[in-house]
Each structure stands twice: as structure tokens, then as C-alpha cells.
Amino acid sequence: MSILSGISFFKSPSKAILLDMLVQQSSQLKEEILRLKKEKDVVILAHNYQIPEVQDVADFTGDSLGLSRQAATVPQKTILFCGVNFMAETAAIISPEKKVLLPDTEAGCSLSDSITVDELRNWKKQHPGAIAVGYVNTTAEIKAELDYCCTSSNAVNVVKAIPEDKEILFLPDMFLGSFVAKMTGRKNIHIWAGECHVHAGITPEDVNKKLESLNDSELVIHPECGCTTPFMYDVADGSFDNSKVSILSTEGMLKHVTESKSKNFVVATETGILHRMKQDNPEKTFVPASEKAECQYMKMIDLQKVHDALVHETNVVTVPKEIADKARLAIDRMLAIS
Ligand code: 13P
Ligand code: SF4
């Protein structure tokens, strides 16, 4: 036996032991989290992009709209929000009487960073009388400047609810904005040129490659994707089968793949969503349009941080009252429509 093969012989059992220890540690943490949340009467909300272990300890997993609704209606006085900063802020705005904890306050969002309050105020000045519609992926300060908030699942309905003659400023996501303009046929809509680096990175080439590799597959796309626009046009001009492509929010995607008769799906969004898709539909096949589509902010939260947030109840997300009161108007208008 060579020295090298001897090393690998000794290495492999220690790797296995290490893995075993990690699994044990993770299941102990999981048990402790479940015990603590019950003892402290805390509800855990997790976005569909969270790592599988975190989704598995949550009371509710969902999209931005679904989690906002849950935050507003759950009886618990403390919400542990496993998502990114703007989501926890939205929960704090909707339920000012509740304590909202974010396991890692550094969990931001490149899309919400793509517009500042000063930029929005200047844009509004250039279009007096226009209605400002902003995606939920915005800071509380931006929301306080909006007329309407929207999420990926209700953006079309929110825009449809605005009188035809009113100019609209749609922000900050240009792909969602162009999807909404196309779906509503609206010409007087101005779109901010912001994007999410994760979704913008999913290209039509990525999607086509995966569609070719998976026979008879359906395509589900999040409207924040850079690949959304060409596929929308393909569907519109008949070069792609309409029934085989759906542009949906993350929760809309989960519902769709469960209800569809298709067995194979190419999924164009952050890869975290595949966990629940596979869990809910073990007999179906799901492949990500791009394995690289991982949001590093969503992935900042792990079981240890969830545990620590439950123990110490630090990392409380608060929004100053004057900002929250204004932002709540835009969020409430959205919730009333959808
Ligand atoms: P959903 O509202 O569809 O969950 O999307 C939120 C998000 O951050 C997408 O990147
Ligand atoms: Fe923000 Fe994109 Fe991450 Fe969603 S996936 S939280 S839009 S950076």
C-alpha cells in the first residue's frame, strides 16, 4: 500500500465521523429551536429561499406577500423572520405591536439597494401627479414615499387598480416592471432600472440548455429574472407553447407545480425553492435553470443563528413610527387589492 492510499484510508472514516457529528449537532439544534419557540411562544416565518434546515423549523414558509399576511394575522407577539431585512421591516411595519427578530441583520437585498430615497424623490419631482408603485423589495424609507406597494404575486392587479389616465412610476425591478407593463398593456408606466443580481444572472441560454436536457418539461419563471422578457415575447409570438411557461411568484410556482399534470420542471429562480417543490412532489423532477442562482443574503441564516436569535431575542428590527405610519398606507393599499 502506498503512503498516499494509507492517508486516504485513514481520512475517509474521520470524514464520516465529522459528517455524523454535524448531522447530530443539526438535529439537536433543530430540537432545541422547536422547544424554545414553543416555550417562548414565538412564530417562525421563513421565505422560500431559506436553506432547507431553516425552512423545516418554520411554522410558515412562503413568498413575500404570504409571509406579510402571516405576520399580520398570527397570534404570537414575537415573530422570528428568516428572510432578508426588507421582509422583517415589512412585518414590523404591519404589526408595530409585535417584536420582529431577524437572525442576521446583515441579510440585505441587492434589489432593494438599487434605489435611494433621494433618487426616488427626484424621480417623483420629474413626474408630478404620477402614482408611485414599489415592489416590496424596498427599504421602509422608500415604502414611506410610495402610493402602493406590490409583490411579485400581485403587481399586475395593483397596477390594474390604478386609473388608466394616471402615470405610474414602477420601482425598483425593471424585469418585473416590464412584465407588468406587458400584462396590463399599460403605456404610461415608467420603470426604474434596478435588478436583483441573482435573478438577472439567469440567462435565456441557461434556461434553453436545461429545457433541452429535460424531456417534455414545463418552465416556471420568477418575474425578477433577466430571462423573463425574451420568454414573454416568445409566448406572445407563438414560438413557445403558452401552456408550458408560467411567470409566477415563489409561492405561485409552488402551487403551480403541485397542481400541474406535468412531471418535469425547469425552475428559473433562486435554488432554495427546490426544497419544498421536491418535498411536496416527490414523484416529479425539478431542475434549476441555473445552479448559480443562490442569494447569499438569504443563505446567511442558518440553524445556529435561528437558535441564538431565539435565546437572546436581540437583532430586533424596528422602523421609526413616522416612517412606519406612511409605509403602512402603501402596504395596506396593496393588501386591500390582492
Ligand atoms: P417572492 O415575493 O416571489 O417570494 O419574491 C421575493 C424575492 O425576494 C425574490 O427574489
Ligand atoms: Fe433580494 Fe434577489 Fe436575494 Fe430576492 S434573491 S432577496 S431580490 S437579492
XYZ file of C-alpha atoms in Angstrom, residues 23 87 93 101 105 116 122 138 152 175 190 228 258 260 286 301 305 325:
18
model
C -25.911 15.765 11.496
C -39.127 41.396 4.754
C -44.465 47.970 9.804
C -36.390 39.289 15.141
C -29.294 41.800 10.405
C -32.219 55.544 -2.738
C -36.125 63.361 -7.691
C -37.537 48.131 -0.881
C -44.415 39.589 -7.469
C -37.851 42.909 -15.260
C -42.080 54.422 -16.208
C -38.396 36.735 -18.367
C -48.195 20.759 -7.459
C -49.858 20.725 -12.929
C -37.217 19.711 -10.749
C -29.276 32.478 8.048
C -28.354 31.927 14.116
C -47.072 55.031 9.546
